[in-house]
Amino acid sequence: MTQPGHPTSSDWMQFVYNDVSIEQKSELEAHLDQCSSCRSDVDRWRAAMSQLDQWSLATAQADPMSARHATMHINSLPSSGRLVFRPQRATLFAASTACVLLAFLAGRSLTSAGVVDTVALRADLKRELVREIRADLAVSLRGEIEPLLKAQLASLKPDASSLLPLIETESSRIAAATVASWAQQDSAARAGMQQMLAGVLENQLSLRSDLETLAMQAEAQILRTRRELLRLAATTAQDDGAPLIEAPDGDDRSM
Amino acid sequence: MSVAGRVSPAAVMSDEAVMLLVCARDDAGAFGELVVRWQQRIQNLCLRLTASMHDAEDAAQETFARAYAARSQFQGQAAFSTWLWRIALNATIDLQRKQRPRETDGNSPDDALSRDQEPSLAAEQTESVQAVIQALQQLPDDIRTVVVLRHYEGLKFREISDVLGVPQGTVCSRMTDGLNRLAVMLRPAAHGLSSHSASEPRP
């Protein structure tokens, strides 16, 4: 029962549990210094509090396995008959990251009364979650695709090495075929040229023969003509008694 | 829960943020993080209220089951801790009500310690601790609840007021009454510690 002029029991309860401001604490301590009745009450309460302190229990957080075990029983309890509980781990990497963000966003979203502004929190969460998910997915894709590409490239290497003999064989075949083709073409050209040269030579030989023949004929005609002239000259001289044309020296061929 | 070497979300995420995530995604895995954080404290609360390890475990499991089932009701207007404490208290009360018909005297000191034949709870405790356990069990339920929440769980009086839905003055009044009763019940031991009574205020 609070006495007039004394702090209330609420004041003392907050005092003994250190739930007062510095100013209030000073005032209450000053009152205790002057009031044996309140001092006795405070001492009695603190003694009881000290007794209560003897019953200490573990305060450490539960390990994840025990927590998972505890939550596995949720759907087995009568009050949760409608509950479908599927213990699952946060498989999404980004969800965990988002959870980290939520801690800071929740702090930013606290109103002056200490109540969480859920609207602002959810808006911030959406923006940050999208950004973080994109970044984390990009990292994950690079981390997954790059090894995959490397593995595929490594698997392709044997195929490339096995193709080399085929490539070499084919190249050789093509080269040989090309050389053969060139050789064939060259032979044909050579034969044609040879044939042409042979024809030319034949023509030349024929022409030479003809020219020789003509030359012989011409020479023979010239001789005949000279002889005729000589005969005519001789005939005339016999008629006149003097030669008109002297026979060339050494030319004593008779008609 | 850590992923690929990243910082564990549980280390920095607030309870309200986790619960909102649970509500948004029906994410039981995220709810598991809350269980990891709160299971020991909830179980301690239930143990101090029931003085029975078996009942405390049942009440704790019931608490989280109810919390998950009622996750859609958590809108963030109140702190998650306030919401969870309230569920835990109701679960404990309901459990005790179910068990009360089987008890000859729910507040008997002998019953408090012999319930379910829990040798571990009694055997580990000294006489002074046993006296404390008995004294708490002899308090009325509403007073015992305030004493446990304030003294053992460290809730401020205004937080207890939010949890119980009663004015802060009522909470302080119940606490005063509880300490007065405990001082009387624990008087022999209290006298033995009188030299330490002028201790510093509790944090």
XYZ file of C-alpha atoms in Angstrom:
458
model
C 0.000 0.000 0.000
C 1.523 3.233 -1.117
C 1.916 5.782 1.634
C 1.292 9.439 0.944
C 4.435 11.222 0.068
C 6.133 8.009 -0.918
C 6.858 6.612 -4.374
C 4.338 4.132 -5.658
C 4.915 0.414 -5.862
C 5.213 0.806 -9.598
C 8.044 3.266 -9.025
C 9.793 0.847 -6.698
C 9.324 -2.124 -8.983
C 10.886 -0.215 -11.827
C 13.605 0.954 -9.500
C 14.622 -2.479 -8.256
C 14.628 -3.733 -11.834
C 16.595 -0.703 -13.028
C 13.857 0.370 -15.408
C 13.981 4.061 -14.482
C 15.734 7.104 -15.835
C 18.855 8.439 -14.205
C 16.892 11.302 -12.733
C 14.222 9.028 -11.308
C 16.860 6.729 -9.875
C 18.528 9.621 -8.112
C 15.237 10.776 -6.659
C 14.287 7.335 -5.441
C 17.705 6.720 -3.918
C 17.467 10.018 -2.174
C 14.097 8.934 -0.761
C 15.547 5.630 0.400
C 18.228 7.482 2.271
C 15.517 9.236 4.224
C 12.786 6.608 4.468
C 13.390 3.463 6.483
C 10.003 2.010 5.577
C 10.633 2.135 1.853
C 14.168 1.018 2.488
C 12.900 -2.058 4.281
C 10.513 -2.845 1.443
C 13.255 -2.512 -1.153
C 15.592 -4.700 0.852
C 12.913 -7.350 1.213
C 12.171 -7.333 -2.470
C 15.824 -7.522 -3.422
C 16.334 -10.434 -1.091
C 13.505 -12.289 -2.781
C 14.998 -11.426 -6.144
C 18.318 -12.851 -5.034
C 16.584 -16.060 -4.068
C 14.902 -16.235 -7.430
C 18.274 -15.844 -9.102
C 19.361 -19.195 -7.744
C 17.121 -21.008 -10.161
C 19.101 -20.572 -13.346
C 18.385 -22.334 -16.619
C 20.239 -22.693 -19.888
C 19.757 -19.710 -22.135
C 21.702 -20.803 -25.221
C 19.892 -21.011 -28.523
C 18.703 -24.400 -29.618
C 20.813 -26.178 -32.192
C 19.296 -26.343 -35.655
C 18.690 -30.072 -35.403
C 16.643 -29.801 -32.251
C 14.739 -26.918 -33.725
C 14.038 -28.925 -36.846
C 12.994 -31.821 -34.687
C 10.699 -29.575 -32.753
C 9.103 -28.157 -35.844
C 8.637 -31.628 -37.287
C 6.144 -32.273 -34.507
C 4.020 -29.314 -35.400
C 1.695 -31.265 -37.644
C 1.377 -34.019 -35.090
C -0.096 -31.798 -32.416
C -3.881 -31.638 -32.051
C -4.085 -27.877 -32.270
C -2.332 -27.890 -35.580
C -4.329 -30.625 -37.254
C -4.973 -28.393 -40.188
C -1.393 -27.438 -40.530
C 0.673 -28.897 -43.289
C 4.226 -28.405 -42.250
C 7.010 -29.192 -44.616
C 10.348 -28.502 -43.024
C 12.522 -27.235 -45.751
C 15.714 -25.406 -46.026
C 16.040 -22.141 -47.756
C 17.266 -23.559 -50.995
C 17.301 -20.246 -52.695
C 20.552 -18.569 -52.187
C 18.983 -15.201 -52.685
C 16.381 -15.804 -50.014
C 19.112 -16.098 -47.439
C 20.656 -12.961 -48.700
C 17.300 -11.284 -48.557
C 16.977 -12.395 -44.981
C 20.186 -10.558 -44.210
C 18.715 -7.469 -45.781
C 15.500 -7.817 -43.861
C 17.347 -7.234 -40.620
C 18.492 -3.810 -41.744
C 15.240 -2.973 -43.458
C 13.292 -3.842 -40.360
C 15.475 -1.493 -38.400
C 14.881 1.267 -40.915
C 11.181 0.611 -40.928
C 10.684 0.956 -37.207
C 8.424 3.823 -36.310
C 9.088 6.113 -33.434
C 6.847 3.913 -31.306
C 9.093 0.968 -32.029
C 6.458 -0.780 -34.157
C 7.512 -2.205 -37.494
C 6.175 -0.305 -40.508
C 5.267 -3.312 -42.574
C 4.299 -1.348 -45.670
C 7.642 0.381 -45.886
C 9.383 -2.824 -44.921
C 7.724 -4.787 -47.689
C 8.427 -2.066 -50.253
C 12.069 -1.959 -49.289
C 12.195 -5.714 -49.197
C 10.869 -6.005 -52.722
C 13.440 -3.622 -54.142
C 16.357 -5.075 -52.288
C 15.263 -8.625 -52.907
C 15.040 -8.102 -56.666
C 18.434 -6.478 -56.756
C 20.066 -9.104 -54.649
C 18.439 -11.959 -56.526
C 19.693 -10.614 -59.835
C 23.184 -10.158 -58.533
C 23.291 -13.532 -56.887
C 21.826 -15.296 -59.896
C 24.409 -13.660 -62.111
C 27.152 -14.891 -59.841
C 25.593 -18.323 -59.676
C 25.160 -18.563 -63.428
C 28.735 -17.554 -64.044
C 29.855 -19.989 -61.455
C 27.799 -22.755 -63.031
C 28.121 -21.958 -66.708
C 31.832 -21.435 -66.712
C 32.657 -24.862 -65.314
C 30.079 -26.384 -67.622
C 31.642 -24.757 -70.658
C 35.057 -25.836 -69.574
C 33.845 -29.371 -69.140
C 32.234 -29.348 -72.546
C 35.349 -27.912 -74.102
C 37.422 -30.576 -72.467
C 35.046 -33.198 -73.781
C 35.335 -31.757 -77.284
C 39.092 -31.944 -77.360
C 39.280 -35.686 -78.015
C 36.885 -35.285 -80.954
C 39.115 -32.640 -82.453
C 42.196 -34.775 -82.127
C 40.498 -37.716 -83.758
C 39.579 -35.600 -86.759
C 43.154 -34.656 -87.573
C 44.092 -37.916 -89.370
C 40.969 -37.649 -91.432
C 41.803 -34.093 -92.251
C 45.311 -35.031 -93.232
C 44.145 -37.930 -95.386
C 41.618 -35.858 -97.139
C 44.072 -33.092 -97.654
C 46.547 -35.482 -99.161
C 43.941 -36.944 -101.431
C 42.889 -33.547 -102.603
C 46.456 -32.534 -103.162
C 47.221 -35.639 -105.114
C 44.135 -35.246 -107.193
C 45.061 -31.692 -107.916
C 48.570 -32.636 -108.913
C 47.287 -35.385 -111.088
C 44.892 -33.048 -112.713
C 47.587 -30.590 -113.328
C 49.809 -33.288 -114.732
C 47.090 -34.499 -117.011
C 46.465 -31.049 -118.249
C 50.142 -30.546 -118.798
C 50.459 -33.739 -120.746
C 47.573 -32.842 -122.935
C 49.098 -29.478 -123.575
C 52.423 -30.962 -124.322
C 50.899 -33.468 -126.710
C 49.009 -30.764 -128.440
C 52.070 -28.682 -128.770
C 54.045 -31.600 -130.006
C 51.402 -32.402 -132.532
C 51.333 -28.863 -133.645
C 55.061 -28.730 -133.871
C 55.047 -31.941 -135.841
C 52.571 -30.478 -138.196
C 54.584 -27.386 -138.588
C 57.700 -29.395 -139.211
C 55.965 -31.495 -141.761
C 54.767 -28.446 -143.514
C 58.193 -27.048 -143.438
C 59.662 -30.207 -144.867
C 57.040 -30.324 -147.552
C 57.638 -26.749 -148.420
C 61.332 -27.323 -148.567
C 60.841 -30.255 -150.844
C 58.700 -28.238 -153.110
C 61.180 -25.441 -153.166
C 63.958 -27.833 -153.934
C 61.920 -29.304 -156.685
C 61.202 -25.926 -158.126
C 64.776 -25.003 -157.842
C 65.807 -28.116 -159.676
C 63.211 -27.555 -162.299
C 64.211 -23.987 -162.679
C 67.823 -24.904 -162.977
C 66.998 -27.514 -165.473
C 64.979 -25.078 -167.477
C 67.742 -22.592 -167.364
C 70.110 -25.189 -168.685
C 67.746 -26.126 -171.392
C 67.282 -22.538 -172.287
C 71.000 -21.977 -172.431
C 71.460 -24.946 -174.547
C 68.753 -23.843 -176.896
C 70.321 -20.482 -177.116
C 73.649 -22.028 -177.802
C 72.138 -24.157 -180.476
C 70.460 -21.222 -182.014
C 73.658 -19.275 -181.850
C 75.527 -22.080 -183.431
C 72.983 -22.417 -186.120
C 73.105 -18.760 -186.889
C 76.863 -18.757 -186.916
C 76.886 -21.532 -189.366
C 74.702 -19.532 -191.507
C 76.916 -16.431 -191.094
C 80.151 -18.083 -190.477
C 80.693 -16.429 -186.880
C 79.560 -17.416 -183.458
C 77.133 -14.931 -181.758
C 77.292 -16.291 -178.290
C 80.343 -17.739 -176.795
C 79.831 -20.795 -174.788
C 80.680 -20.237 -171.221
C 83.842 -21.766 -170.024
C 83.373 -25.254 -168.840
C 79.984 -25.552 -170.244
C 80.389 -28.086 -172.866
C 77.283 -29.833 -172.368
C 75.730 -30.830 -175.639
C 72.072 -30.866 -176.438
C 21.571 -20.990 -41.588
C 24.590 -20.156 -43.651
C 24.863 -20.671 -47.370
C 28.073 -21.114 -49.205
C 30.140 -19.248 -46.683
C 27.865 -16.247 -46.547
C 26.892 -14.638 -43.279
C 24.088 -16.502 -41.521
C 20.822 -14.550 -41.776
C 19.970 -15.467 -38.227
C 22.888 -13.408 -36.990
C 21.503 -10.078 -38.191
C 17.846 -10.562 -39.131
C 15.182 -9.272 -36.815
C 12.424 -11.536 -35.624
C 9.797 -9.339 -37.231
C 11.544 -9.520 -40.581
C 11.778 -13.277 -40.424
C 8.144 -13.591 -39.455
C 7.060 -11.374 -42.301
C 9.060 -13.587 -44.617
C 7.320 -16.609 -43.153
C 3.975 -14.956 -43.746
C 4.825 -13.879 -47.277
C 6.208 -17.204 -48.435
C 4.794 -19.752 -46.007
C 8.447 -20.459 -45.468
C 8.731 -23.109 -42.804
C 12.480 -23.007 -43.129
C 12.565 -19.380 -42.124
C 10.221 -20.168 -39.262
C 12.760 -22.718 -38.161
C 15.203 -19.882 -37.612
C 12.759 -18.357 -35.153
C 12.416 -21.695 -33.437
C 16.175 -21.884 -33.059
C 16.220 -18.473 -31.457
C 13.229 -18.800 -29.193
C 12.851 -22.448 -28.314
C 15.091 -22.288 -25.253
C 13.534 -19.124 -23.887
C 10.001 -20.333 -24.471
C 10.812 -23.647 -22.884
C 12.375 -21.900 -19.907
C 9.252 -19.798 -19.529
C 7.046 -22.849 -19.634
C 9.299 -24.694 -17.218
C 9.200 -21.912 -14.675
C 5.447 -21.683 -15.003
C 4.801 -25.429 -14.799
C 7.846 -26.745 -12.888
C 7.626 -29.736 -15.206
C 10.128 -30.445 -17.942
C 7.684 -32.666 -19.786
C 4.944 -30.047 -19.647
C 7.406 -27.355 -20.595
C 8.474 -29.243 -23.723
C 4.892 -29.922 -24.692
C 3.915 -26.324 -24.097
C 6.913 -25.073 -26.066
C 6.102 -27.284 -29.044
C 2.478 -26.235 -28.843
C 3.599 -22.629 -28.780
C 5.497 -22.880 -32.045
C 2.794 -24.952 -33.641
C 0.238 -22.303 -32.790
C 2.561 -19.538 -33.885
C 3.095 -21.115 -37.286
C -0.579 -21.879 -37.666
C -1.435 -18.291 -36.846
C 1.342 -16.784 -38.923
C -1.097 -14.911 -41.123
C -2.304 -13.040 -38.068
C 1.103 -11.534 -37.482
C 1.030 -8.226 -39.285
C 3.967 -6.581 -37.602
C 1.917 -4.176 -35.542
C 3.392 -5.665 -32.394
C 6.833 -7.032 -31.757
C 7.277 -10.681 -32.565
C 8.431 -11.373 -29.020
C 5.212 -9.918 -27.586
C 3.166 -12.056 -29.936
C 5.113 -15.198 -29.143
C 5.089 -14.683 -25.387
C 1.335 -14.350 -25.507
C 0.993 -17.579 -27.456
C 3.320 -19.374 -25.038
C 1.370 -18.219 -22.000
C -1.921 -19.311 -23.514
C -0.459 -22.664 -24.507
C 0.835 -23.215 -21.004
C -2.461 -22.235 -19.416
C -4.383 -24.546 -21.738
C -2.008 -27.396 -20.996
C -2.359 -26.914 -17.264
C -6.130 -26.754 -17.544
C -6.138 -30.089 -19.335
C -3.976 -31.616 -16.649
C -5.692 -30.042 -13.639
C -8.484 -32.642 -13.270
C -5.817 -35.333 -12.910
C -4.061 -33.531 -10.090
C -5.094 -33.901 -6.447
C -3.719 -30.441 -5.652
C -2.185 -28.449 -8.472
C -0.375 -26.119 -6.056
C 0.981 -28.746 -3.712
C 4.698 -28.419 -3.279
C 5.019 -32.191 -3.466
C 3.035 -32.292 -6.663
C 5.150 -29.567 -8.126
C 8.265 -31.620 -7.845
C 6.881 -35.108 -8.242
C 4.810 -34.426 -11.288
C 5.575 -36.925 -14.025
C 8.325 -38.300 -11.819
C 10.933 -35.919 -13.101
C 14.031 -36.860 -11.244
C 16.177 -34.601 -13.425
C 14.487 -31.380 -12.377
C 14.542 -32.176 -8.649
C 17.769 -34.051 -8.476
C 19.838 -31.306 -10.028
C 18.508 -28.617 -7.754
C 19.749 -27.583 -4.360
C 17.403 -27.115 -1.457
C 17.300 -23.394 -2.005
C 16.383 -23.878 -5.642
C 13.746 -26.396 -4.726
C 12.351 -23.834 -2.333
C 12.206 -21.291 -5.119
C 10.449 -23.739 -7.430
C 7.920 -24.568 -4.770
C 7.357 -20.920 -3.890
C 6.703 -19.992 -7.499
C 4.226 -22.801 -7.883
C 2.364 -21.514 -4.854
C 1.823 -18.112 -6.400
C -1.427 -17.400 -8.207
C -1.103 -17.953 -11.932
C -1.376 -14.269 -12.873
C 1.244 -13.226 -10.321
C 3.571 -16.085 -11.185
C 3.343 -15.122 -14.833
C 4.408 -11.530 -14.130
C 7.231 -12.630 -11.831
C 8.605 -15.080 -14.401
C 8.353 -12.644 -17.296
C 9.966 -9.800 -15.402
C 12.522 -11.531 -13.279
C 13.607 -14.450 -15.436
C 12.857 -13.359 -18.976
C 13.806 -9.734 -18.450
C 10.750 -8.190 -20.018
C 10.114 -4.564 -19.117
C 6.911 -3.829 -17.316
C 5.480 -2.076 -20.341
C 6.307 -5.156 -22.464
C 4.572 -7.381 -19.945
C 1.624 -5.011 -20.122
C 1.499 -5.515 -23.892
C 1.783 -9.274 -23.584
C -0.941 -9.631 -21.005
C -3.119 -6.854 -22.276
C -3.404 -5.206 -18.877
C -2.292 -1.775 -17.703
C 1.299 -1.361 -16.649
C 0.174 -0.365 -13.188
C -1.579 -3.708 -12.860
C 1.604 -5.477 -13.891
C 3.672 -3.605 -11.321
C 1.055 -4.277 -8.678
C 1.159 -8.004 -9.389
C 4.940 -7.936 -9.290
C 4.926 -6.198 -5.955
C 2.488 -8.742 -4.631
C 4.592 -11.568 -5.991
C 7.812 -10.350 -4.421
C 6.056 -9.796 -1.137
C 4.714 -13.350 -1.151
C 8.039 -14.809 -2.213
C 9.820 -12.867 0.457
C 7.571 -14.483 3.037
C 7.821 -17.993 1.571
C 11.553 -17.786 1.131
C 12.129 -15.935 4.386
C 14.342 -18.546 6.055
C 16.686 -18.535 3.072
C 16.256 -14.780 2.623
C 17.391 -14.199 6.177
C 20.424 -16.272 5.437
C 21.280 -13.946 2.587
C 20.395 -10.743 4.386
C 23.973 -9.561 4.140
C 23.590 -9.598 0.364
C 20.160 -7.999 0.241
C 21.475 -4.533 -0.500
C 22.488 -5.601 -3.980
C 22.630 -3.407 -6.995
C 19.401 -2.959 -8.932
C 18.886 -5.566 -11.599
C 19.708 -4.590 -15.114
